[in-house]
PDB file of C-alpha atoms in Angstrom:
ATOM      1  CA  UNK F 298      16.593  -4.863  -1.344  1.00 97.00           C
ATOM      2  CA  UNK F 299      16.154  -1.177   0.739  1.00 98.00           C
ATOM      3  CA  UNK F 300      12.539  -0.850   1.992  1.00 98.00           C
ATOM      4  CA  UNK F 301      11.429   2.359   3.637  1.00 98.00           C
ATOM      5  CA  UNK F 302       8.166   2.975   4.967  1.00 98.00           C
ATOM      6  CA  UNK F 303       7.579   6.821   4.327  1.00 98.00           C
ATOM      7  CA  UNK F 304       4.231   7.200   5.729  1.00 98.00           C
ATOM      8  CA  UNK F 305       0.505   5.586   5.470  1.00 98.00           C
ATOM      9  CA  UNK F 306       1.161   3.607   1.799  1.00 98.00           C
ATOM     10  CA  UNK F 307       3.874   5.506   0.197  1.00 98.00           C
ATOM     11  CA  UNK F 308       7.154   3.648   0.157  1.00 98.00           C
ATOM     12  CA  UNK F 309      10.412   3.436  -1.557  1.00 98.00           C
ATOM     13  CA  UNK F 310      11.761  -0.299  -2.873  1.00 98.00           C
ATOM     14  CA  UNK F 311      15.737   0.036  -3.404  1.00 98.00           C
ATOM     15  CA  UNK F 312      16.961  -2.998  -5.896  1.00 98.00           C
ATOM     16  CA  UNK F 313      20.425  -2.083  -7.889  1.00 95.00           C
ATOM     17  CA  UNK F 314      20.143   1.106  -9.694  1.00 96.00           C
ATOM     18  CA  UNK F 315      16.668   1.225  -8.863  1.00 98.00           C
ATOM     19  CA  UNK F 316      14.176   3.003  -6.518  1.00 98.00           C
ATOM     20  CA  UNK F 317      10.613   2.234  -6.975  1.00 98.00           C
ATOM     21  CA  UNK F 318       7.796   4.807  -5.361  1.00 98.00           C
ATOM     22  CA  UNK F 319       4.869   3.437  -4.488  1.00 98.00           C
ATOM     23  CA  UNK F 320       1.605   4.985  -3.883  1.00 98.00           C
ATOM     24  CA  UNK F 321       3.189   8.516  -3.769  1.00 98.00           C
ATOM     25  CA  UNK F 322       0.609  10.289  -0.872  1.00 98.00           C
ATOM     26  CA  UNK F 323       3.222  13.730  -0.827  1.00 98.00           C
ATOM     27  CA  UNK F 324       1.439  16.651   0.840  1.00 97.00           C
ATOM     28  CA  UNK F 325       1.833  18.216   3.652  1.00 96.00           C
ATOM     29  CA  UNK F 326      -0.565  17.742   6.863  1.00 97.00           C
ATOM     30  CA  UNK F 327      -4.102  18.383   6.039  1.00 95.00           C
ATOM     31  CA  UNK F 328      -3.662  18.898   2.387  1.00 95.00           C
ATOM     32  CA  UNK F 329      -4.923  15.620   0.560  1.00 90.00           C
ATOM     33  CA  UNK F 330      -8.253  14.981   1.335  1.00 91.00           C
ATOM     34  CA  UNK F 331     -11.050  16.297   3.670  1.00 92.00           C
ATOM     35  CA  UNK F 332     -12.239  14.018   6.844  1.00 90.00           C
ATOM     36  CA  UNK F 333     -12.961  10.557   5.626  1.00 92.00           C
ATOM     37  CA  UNK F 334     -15.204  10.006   8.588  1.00 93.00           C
ATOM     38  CA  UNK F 335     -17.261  12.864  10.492  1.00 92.00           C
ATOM     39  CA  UNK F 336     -18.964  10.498  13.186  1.00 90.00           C
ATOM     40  CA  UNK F 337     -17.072   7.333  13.487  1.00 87.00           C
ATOM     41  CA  UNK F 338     -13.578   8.524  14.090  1.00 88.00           C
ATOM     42  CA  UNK F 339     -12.460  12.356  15.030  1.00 89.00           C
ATOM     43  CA  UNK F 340     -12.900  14.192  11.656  1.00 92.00           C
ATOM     44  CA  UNK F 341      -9.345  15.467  11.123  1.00 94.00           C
ATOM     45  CA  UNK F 342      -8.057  16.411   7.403  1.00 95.00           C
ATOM     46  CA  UNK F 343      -5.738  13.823   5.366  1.00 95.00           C
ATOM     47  CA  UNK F 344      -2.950  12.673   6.003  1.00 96.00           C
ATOM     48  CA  UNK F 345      -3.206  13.877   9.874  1.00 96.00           C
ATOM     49  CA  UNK F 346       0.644  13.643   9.536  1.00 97.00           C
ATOM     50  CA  UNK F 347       3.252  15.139   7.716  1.00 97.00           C
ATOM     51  CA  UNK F 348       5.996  13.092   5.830  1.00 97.00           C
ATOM     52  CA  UNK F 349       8.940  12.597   7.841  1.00 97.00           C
ATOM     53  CA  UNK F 350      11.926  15.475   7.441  1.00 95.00           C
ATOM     54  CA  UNK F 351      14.066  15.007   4.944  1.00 94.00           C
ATOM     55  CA  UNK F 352      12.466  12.002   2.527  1.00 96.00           C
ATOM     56  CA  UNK F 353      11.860  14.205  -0.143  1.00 97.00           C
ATOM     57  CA  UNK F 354      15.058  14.132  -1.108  1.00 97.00           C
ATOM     58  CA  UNK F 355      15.431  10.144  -1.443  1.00 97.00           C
ATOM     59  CA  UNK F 356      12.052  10.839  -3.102  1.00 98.00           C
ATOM     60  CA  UNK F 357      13.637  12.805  -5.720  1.00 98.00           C
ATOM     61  CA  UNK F 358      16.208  10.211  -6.594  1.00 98.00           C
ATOM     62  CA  UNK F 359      12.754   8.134  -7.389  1.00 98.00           C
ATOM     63  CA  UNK F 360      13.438   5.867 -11.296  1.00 98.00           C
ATOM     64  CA  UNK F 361       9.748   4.165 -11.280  1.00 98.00           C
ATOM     65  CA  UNK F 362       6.730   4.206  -9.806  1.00 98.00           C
ATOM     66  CA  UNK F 363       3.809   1.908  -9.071  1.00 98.00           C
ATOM     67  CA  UNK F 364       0.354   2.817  -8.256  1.00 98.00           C
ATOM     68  CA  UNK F 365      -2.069   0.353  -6.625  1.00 98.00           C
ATOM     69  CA  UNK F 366      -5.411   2.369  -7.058  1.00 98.00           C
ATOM     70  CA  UNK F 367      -6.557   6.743  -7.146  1.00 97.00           C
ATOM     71  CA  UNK F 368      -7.880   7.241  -3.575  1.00 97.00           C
ATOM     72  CA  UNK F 369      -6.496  10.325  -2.338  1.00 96.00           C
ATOM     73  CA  UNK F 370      -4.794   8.477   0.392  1.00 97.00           C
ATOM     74  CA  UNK F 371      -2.686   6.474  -2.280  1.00 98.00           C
ATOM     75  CA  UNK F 372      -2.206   9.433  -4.640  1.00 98.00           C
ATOM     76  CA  UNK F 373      -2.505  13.080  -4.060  1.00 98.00           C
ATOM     77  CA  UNK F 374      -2.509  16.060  -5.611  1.00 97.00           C
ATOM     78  CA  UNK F 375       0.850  17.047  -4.920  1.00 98.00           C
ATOM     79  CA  UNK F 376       1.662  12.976  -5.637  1.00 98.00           C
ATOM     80  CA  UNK F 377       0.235  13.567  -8.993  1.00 98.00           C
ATOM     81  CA  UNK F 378       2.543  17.031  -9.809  1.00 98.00           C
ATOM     82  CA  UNK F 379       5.503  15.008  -8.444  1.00 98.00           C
ATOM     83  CA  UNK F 380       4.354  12.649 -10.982  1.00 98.00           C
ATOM     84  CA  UNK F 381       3.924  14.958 -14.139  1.00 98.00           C
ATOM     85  CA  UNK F 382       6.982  17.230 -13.580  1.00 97.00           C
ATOM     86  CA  UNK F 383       9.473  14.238 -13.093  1.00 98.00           C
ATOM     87  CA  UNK F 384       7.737  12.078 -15.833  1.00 98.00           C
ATOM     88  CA  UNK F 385       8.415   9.390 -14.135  1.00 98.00           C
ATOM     89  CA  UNK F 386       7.341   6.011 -15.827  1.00 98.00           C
ATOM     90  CA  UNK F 387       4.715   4.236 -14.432  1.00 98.00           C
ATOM     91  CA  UNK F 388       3.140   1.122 -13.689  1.00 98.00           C
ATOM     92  CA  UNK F 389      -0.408   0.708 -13.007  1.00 98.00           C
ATOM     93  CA  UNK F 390      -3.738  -1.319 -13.572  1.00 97.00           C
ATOM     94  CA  UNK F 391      -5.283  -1.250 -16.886  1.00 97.00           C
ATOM     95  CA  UNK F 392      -8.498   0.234 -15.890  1.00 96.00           C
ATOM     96  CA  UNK F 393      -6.499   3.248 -14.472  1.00 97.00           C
ATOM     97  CA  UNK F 394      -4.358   3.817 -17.089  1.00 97.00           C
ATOM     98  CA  UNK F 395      -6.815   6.772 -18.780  1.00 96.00           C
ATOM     99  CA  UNK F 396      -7.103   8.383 -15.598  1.00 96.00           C
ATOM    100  CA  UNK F 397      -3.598   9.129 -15.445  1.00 97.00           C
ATOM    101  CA  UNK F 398      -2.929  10.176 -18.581  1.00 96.00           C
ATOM    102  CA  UNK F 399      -5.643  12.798 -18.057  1.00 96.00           C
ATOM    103  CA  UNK F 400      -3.331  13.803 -15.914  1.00 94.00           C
ATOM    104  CA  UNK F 401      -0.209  14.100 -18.266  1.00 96.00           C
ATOM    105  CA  UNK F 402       1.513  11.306 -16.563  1.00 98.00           C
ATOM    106  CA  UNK F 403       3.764   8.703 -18.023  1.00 98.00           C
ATOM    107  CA  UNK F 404       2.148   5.369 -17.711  1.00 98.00           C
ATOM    108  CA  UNK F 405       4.587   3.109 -19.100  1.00 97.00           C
ATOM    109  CA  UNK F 406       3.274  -0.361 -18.409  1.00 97.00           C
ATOM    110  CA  UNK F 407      -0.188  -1.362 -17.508  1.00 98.00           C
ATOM    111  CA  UNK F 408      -1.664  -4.710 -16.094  1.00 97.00           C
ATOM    112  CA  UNK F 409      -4.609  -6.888 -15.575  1.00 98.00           C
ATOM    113  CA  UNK F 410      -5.458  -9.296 -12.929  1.00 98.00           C
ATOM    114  CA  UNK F 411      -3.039 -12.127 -12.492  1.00 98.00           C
ATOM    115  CA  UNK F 412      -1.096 -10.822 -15.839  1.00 98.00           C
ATOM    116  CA  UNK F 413       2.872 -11.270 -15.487  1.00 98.00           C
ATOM    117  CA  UNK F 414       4.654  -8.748 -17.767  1.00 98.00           C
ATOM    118  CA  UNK F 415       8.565  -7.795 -17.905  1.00 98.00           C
ATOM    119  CA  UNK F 416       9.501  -5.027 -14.928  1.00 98.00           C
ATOM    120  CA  UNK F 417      12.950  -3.953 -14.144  1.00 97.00           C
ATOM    121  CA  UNK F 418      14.372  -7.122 -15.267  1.00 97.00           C
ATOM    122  CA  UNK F 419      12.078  -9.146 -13.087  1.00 98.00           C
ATOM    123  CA  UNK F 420       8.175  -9.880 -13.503  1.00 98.00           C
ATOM    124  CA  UNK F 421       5.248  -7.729 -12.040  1.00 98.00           C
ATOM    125  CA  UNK F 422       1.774  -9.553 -11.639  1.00 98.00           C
ATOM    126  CA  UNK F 423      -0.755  -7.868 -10.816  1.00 98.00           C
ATOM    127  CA  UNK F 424      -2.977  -9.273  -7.641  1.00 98.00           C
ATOM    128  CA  UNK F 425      -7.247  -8.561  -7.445  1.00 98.00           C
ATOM    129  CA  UNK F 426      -7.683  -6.710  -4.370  1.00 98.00           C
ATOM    130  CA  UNK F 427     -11.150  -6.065  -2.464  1.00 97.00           C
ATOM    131  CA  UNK F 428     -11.447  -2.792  -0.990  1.00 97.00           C
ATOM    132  CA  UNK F 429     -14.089  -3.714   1.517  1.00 96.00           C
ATOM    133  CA  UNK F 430     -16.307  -6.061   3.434  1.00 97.00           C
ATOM    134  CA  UNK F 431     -19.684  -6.679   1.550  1.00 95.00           C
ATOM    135  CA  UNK F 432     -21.616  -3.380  -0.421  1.00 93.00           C
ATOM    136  CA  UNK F 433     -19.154  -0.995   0.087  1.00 95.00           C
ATOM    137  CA  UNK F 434     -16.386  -3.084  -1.772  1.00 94.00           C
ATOM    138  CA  UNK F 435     -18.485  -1.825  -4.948  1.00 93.00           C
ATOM    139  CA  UNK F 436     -18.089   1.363  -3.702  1.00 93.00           C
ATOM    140  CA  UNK F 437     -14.427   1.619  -3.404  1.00 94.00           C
ATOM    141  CA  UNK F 438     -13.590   0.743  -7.062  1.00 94.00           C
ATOM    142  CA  UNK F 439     -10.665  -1.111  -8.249  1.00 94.00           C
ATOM    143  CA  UNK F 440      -7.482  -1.978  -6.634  1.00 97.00           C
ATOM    144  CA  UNK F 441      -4.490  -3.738  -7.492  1.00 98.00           C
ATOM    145  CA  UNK F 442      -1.826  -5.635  -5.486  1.00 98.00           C
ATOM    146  CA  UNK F 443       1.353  -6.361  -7.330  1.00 98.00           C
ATOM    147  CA  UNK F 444       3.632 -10.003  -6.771  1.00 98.00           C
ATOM    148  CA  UNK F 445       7.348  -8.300  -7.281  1.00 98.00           C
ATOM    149  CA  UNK F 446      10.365 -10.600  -8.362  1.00 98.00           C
ATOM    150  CA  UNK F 447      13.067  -8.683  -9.400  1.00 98.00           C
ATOM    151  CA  UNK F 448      16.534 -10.009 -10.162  1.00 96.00           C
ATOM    152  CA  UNK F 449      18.607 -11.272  -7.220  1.00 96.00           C
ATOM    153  CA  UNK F 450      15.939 -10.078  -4.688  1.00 98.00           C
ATOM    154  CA  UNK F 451      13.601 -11.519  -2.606  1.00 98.00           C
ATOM    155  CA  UNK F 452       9.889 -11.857  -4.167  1.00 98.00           C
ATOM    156  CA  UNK F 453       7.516  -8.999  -2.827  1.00 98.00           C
ATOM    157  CA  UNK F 454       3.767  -8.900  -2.278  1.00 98.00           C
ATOM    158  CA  UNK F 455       2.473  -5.661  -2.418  1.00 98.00           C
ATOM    159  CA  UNK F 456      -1.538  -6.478  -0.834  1.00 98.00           C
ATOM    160  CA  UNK F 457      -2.743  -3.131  -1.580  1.00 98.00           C
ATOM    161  CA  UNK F 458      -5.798  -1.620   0.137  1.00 98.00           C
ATOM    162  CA  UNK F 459      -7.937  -5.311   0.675  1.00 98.00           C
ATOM    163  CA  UNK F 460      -9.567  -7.673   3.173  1.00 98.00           C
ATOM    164  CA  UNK F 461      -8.313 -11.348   2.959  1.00 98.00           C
ATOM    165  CA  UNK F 462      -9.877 -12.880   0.148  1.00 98.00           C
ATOM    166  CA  UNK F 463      -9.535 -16.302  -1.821  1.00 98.00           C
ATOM    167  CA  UNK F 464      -6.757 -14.046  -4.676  1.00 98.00           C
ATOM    168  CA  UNK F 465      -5.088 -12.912  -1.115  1.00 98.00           C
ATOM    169  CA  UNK F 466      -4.980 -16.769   0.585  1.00 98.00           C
ATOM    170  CA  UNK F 467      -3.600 -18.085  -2.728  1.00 98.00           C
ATOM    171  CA  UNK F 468      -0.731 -15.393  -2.930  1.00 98.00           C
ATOM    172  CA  UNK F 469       0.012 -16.412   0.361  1.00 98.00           C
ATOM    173  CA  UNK F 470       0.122 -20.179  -0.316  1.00 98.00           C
ATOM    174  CA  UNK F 471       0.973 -20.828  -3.831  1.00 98.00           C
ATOM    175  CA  UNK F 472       3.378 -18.035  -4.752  1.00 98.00           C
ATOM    176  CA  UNK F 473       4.730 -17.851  -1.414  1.00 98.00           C
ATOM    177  CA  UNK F 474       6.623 -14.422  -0.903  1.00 98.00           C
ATOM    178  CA  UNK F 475       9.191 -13.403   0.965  1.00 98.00           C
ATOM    179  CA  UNK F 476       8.298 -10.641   2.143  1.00 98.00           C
ATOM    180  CA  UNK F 477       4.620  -9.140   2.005  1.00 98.00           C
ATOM    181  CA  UNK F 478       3.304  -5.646   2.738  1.00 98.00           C
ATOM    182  CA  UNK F 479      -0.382  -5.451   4.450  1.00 98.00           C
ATOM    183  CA  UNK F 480      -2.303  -2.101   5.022  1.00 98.00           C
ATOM    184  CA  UNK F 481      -3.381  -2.469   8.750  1.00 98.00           C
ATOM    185  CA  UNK F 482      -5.241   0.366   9.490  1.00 96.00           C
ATOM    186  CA  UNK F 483      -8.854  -1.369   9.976  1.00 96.00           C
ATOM    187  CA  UNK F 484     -10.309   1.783   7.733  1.00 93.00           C
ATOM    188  CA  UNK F 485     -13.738   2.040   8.212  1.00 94.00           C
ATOM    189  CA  UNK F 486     -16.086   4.983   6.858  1.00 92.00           C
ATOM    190  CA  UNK F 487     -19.195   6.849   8.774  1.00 93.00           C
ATOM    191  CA  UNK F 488     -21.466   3.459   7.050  1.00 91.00           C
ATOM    192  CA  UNK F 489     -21.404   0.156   6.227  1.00 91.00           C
ATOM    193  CA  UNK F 490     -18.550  -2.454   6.941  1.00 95.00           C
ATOM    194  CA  UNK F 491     -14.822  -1.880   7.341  1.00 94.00           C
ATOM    195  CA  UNK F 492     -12.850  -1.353   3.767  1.00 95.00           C
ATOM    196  CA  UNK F 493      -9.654  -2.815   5.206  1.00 97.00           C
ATOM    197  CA  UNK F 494      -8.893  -6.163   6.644  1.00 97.00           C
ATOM    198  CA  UNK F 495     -10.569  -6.095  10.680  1.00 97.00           C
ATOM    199  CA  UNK F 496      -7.862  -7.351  13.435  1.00 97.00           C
ATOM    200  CA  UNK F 497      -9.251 -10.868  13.060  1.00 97.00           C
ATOM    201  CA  UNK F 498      -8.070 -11.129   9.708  1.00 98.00           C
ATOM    202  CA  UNK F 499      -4.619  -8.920   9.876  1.00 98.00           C
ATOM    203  CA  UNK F 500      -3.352 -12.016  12.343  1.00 98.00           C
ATOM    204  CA  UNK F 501      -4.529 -14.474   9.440  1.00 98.00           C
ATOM    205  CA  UNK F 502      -2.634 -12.821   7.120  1.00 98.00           C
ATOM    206  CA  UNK F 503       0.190 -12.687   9.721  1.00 98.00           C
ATOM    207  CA  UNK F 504      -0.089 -16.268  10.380  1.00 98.00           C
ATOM    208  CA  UNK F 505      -0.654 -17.628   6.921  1.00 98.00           C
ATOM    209  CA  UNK F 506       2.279 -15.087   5.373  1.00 98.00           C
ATOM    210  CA  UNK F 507       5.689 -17.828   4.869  1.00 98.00           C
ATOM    211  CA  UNK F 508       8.124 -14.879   5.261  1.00 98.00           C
ATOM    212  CA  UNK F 509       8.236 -11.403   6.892  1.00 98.00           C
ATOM    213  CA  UNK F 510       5.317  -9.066   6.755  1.00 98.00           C
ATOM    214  CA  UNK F 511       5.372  -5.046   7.047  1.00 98.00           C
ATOM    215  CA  UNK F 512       2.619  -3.630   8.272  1.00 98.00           C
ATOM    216  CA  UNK F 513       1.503   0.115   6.698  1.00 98.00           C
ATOM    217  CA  UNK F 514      -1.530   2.056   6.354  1.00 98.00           C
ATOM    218  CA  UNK F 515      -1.189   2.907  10.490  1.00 98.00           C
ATOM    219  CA  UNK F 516      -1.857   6.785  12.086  1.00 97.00           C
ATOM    220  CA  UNK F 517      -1.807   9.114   9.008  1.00 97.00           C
ATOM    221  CA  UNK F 518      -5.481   9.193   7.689  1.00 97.00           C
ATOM    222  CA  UNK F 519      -7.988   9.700  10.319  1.00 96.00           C
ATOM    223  CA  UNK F 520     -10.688   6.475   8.988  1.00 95.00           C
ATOM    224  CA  UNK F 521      -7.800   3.971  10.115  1.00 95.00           C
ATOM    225  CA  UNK F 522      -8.426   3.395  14.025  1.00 95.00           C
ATOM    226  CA  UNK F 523      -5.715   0.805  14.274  1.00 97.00           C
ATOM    227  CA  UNK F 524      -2.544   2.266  16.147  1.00 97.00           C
ATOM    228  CA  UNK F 525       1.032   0.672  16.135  1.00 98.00           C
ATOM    229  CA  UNK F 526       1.213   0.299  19.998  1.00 98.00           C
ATOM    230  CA  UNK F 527      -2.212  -1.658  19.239  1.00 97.00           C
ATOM    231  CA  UNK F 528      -0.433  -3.995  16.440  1.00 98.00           C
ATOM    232  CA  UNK F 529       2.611  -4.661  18.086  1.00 98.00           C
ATOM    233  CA  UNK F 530       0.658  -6.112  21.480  1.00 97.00           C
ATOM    234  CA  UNK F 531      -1.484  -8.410  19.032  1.00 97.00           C
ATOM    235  CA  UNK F 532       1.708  -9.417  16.789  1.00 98.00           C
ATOM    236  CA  UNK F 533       3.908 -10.375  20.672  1.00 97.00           C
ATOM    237  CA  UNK F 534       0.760 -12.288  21.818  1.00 96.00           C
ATOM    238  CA  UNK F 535       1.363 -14.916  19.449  1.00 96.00           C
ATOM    239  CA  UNK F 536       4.988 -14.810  19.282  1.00 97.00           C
ATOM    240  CA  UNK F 537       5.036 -13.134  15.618  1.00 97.00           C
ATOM    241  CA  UNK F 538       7.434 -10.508  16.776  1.00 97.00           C
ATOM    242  CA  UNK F 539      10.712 -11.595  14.394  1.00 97.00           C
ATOM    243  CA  UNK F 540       8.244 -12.364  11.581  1.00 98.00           C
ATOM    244  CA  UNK F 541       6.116  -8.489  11.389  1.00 98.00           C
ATOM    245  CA  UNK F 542       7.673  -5.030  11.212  1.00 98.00           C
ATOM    246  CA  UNK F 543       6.139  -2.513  12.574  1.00 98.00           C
ATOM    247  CA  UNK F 544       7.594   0.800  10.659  1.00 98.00           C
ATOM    248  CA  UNK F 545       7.535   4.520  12.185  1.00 98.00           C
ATOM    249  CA  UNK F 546       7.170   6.615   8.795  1.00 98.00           C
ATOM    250  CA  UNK F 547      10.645   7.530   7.469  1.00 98.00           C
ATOM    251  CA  UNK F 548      11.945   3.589   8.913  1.00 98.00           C
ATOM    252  CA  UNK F 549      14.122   1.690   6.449  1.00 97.00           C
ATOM    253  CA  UNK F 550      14.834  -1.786   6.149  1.00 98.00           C
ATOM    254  CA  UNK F 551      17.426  -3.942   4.129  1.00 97.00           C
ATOM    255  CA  UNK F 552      16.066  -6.917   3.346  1.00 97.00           C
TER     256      UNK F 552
END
């Protein structure tokens, strides 16, 4: 299995014949979304970064895609034309599935909380997520993780925009993956708590994770105040250096 980090969520999975976008965020600098925070954080239009030279082309070569939840951050506008003019099937959770076909896209499987359905050979199950510490959890609507085993590959754990929760803790502990993705990014809005896992709780994850972690969701939208340099000194001061990578956007990994 190929992993590359392209930039904030969006990634590419390589297994066989495959390559899987995820979370396609494809716009330039400043085109996706308007400052998520105007007080908190600088106010700077989303992503604050553009996608690294030359990844549209591996992009293009893209045979599925899965989508965790809408935010703009996780699914653009030009995400969502990328999406319609390649038909590219789609996997996604149920609740979304309307959505997206409002949007002439070609959802081809959908899934419920801690359903297991046929994908690529393998299984897909798709993990709750919370998207947020107390109220504003309600606020940020649904989300969905995905637990990936695909033939002849190491199992994946796709958290998806979340805090570490009881569904999160068990993922960890009873399906055990071997390799888990975590948005780091400690997003917090102008009010109420943060809407991604705080630094406490990244290092639980890190600690509690039985294989390798990556760490995404860093320095592309302007409400995540978590930088790499940041990560990496927490991740060496317990040793967890061989155990979490740390992408730049357009990194790729074999795995």
């Amino acid at each position: 299995m190929t992993i590359q980090h392209l930039r904030n969520a969006t990634m590419l999975i390589e297994s066989g014949n495959n390559l899987i976008l995820i979370d396609p965020m494809l716009g330039d600098k400043g085109t996706a979304a308007p400052p998520f925070t105007l007080f908190r954080f600088k106010p700077k239009r989303n992503p604050t970064v553009d996608l690294p030279s030359g990844v549209m082309e591996r992009v293009n070569k893209s045979t599925h895609c899965l989508i965790t939840h809408l935010h703009a951050d996780h699914l653009d506008t030009a995400g969502k034309f990328f999406l319609k003019e390649t038909q590219l099937p789609i996997t996604c959770n149920t609740v979304d599935e309307s959505i997206l076909k409002q949007n002439s896209l070609n959802i081809s499987q959908t899934i419920d909380y801690w359903e297991s359905i046929d994908f690529l050979g393998g299984k897909i199950t798709g993990i709750p997520a919370r998207h947020g510490y107390g109220y504003i959890a309600k606020l940020m609507g649904s989300v969905m993780g995905y637990f990936i085993q695909l033939p002849n590959e190491k199992s994946l754990y796709l958290s998806s925009d979340t805090i570490f929760t009881e569904d999160v803790r068990k993922v960890l502990t009873e399906l055990k993956p071997d390799i888990s993705v975590l948005a780091c990014g400690s997003a917090q809005m102008d009010l109420f708590k943060p809407i991604l896992m705080h630094m406490d709780d990244i290092l639980k994850f890190f600690q509690t994770a039985p294989g390798k972690v990556i760490a995404n969701h860093l320095e592309a939208v302007n409400h995540c105040p978590t930088s790499r340099i940041e990560l990496k000194r927490q991740v060496e001061s317990l040793g967890l250096t061989n155990k979490v990578w740390i992408p730049e956007d357009g990194e790729l990994k074999n795995y």
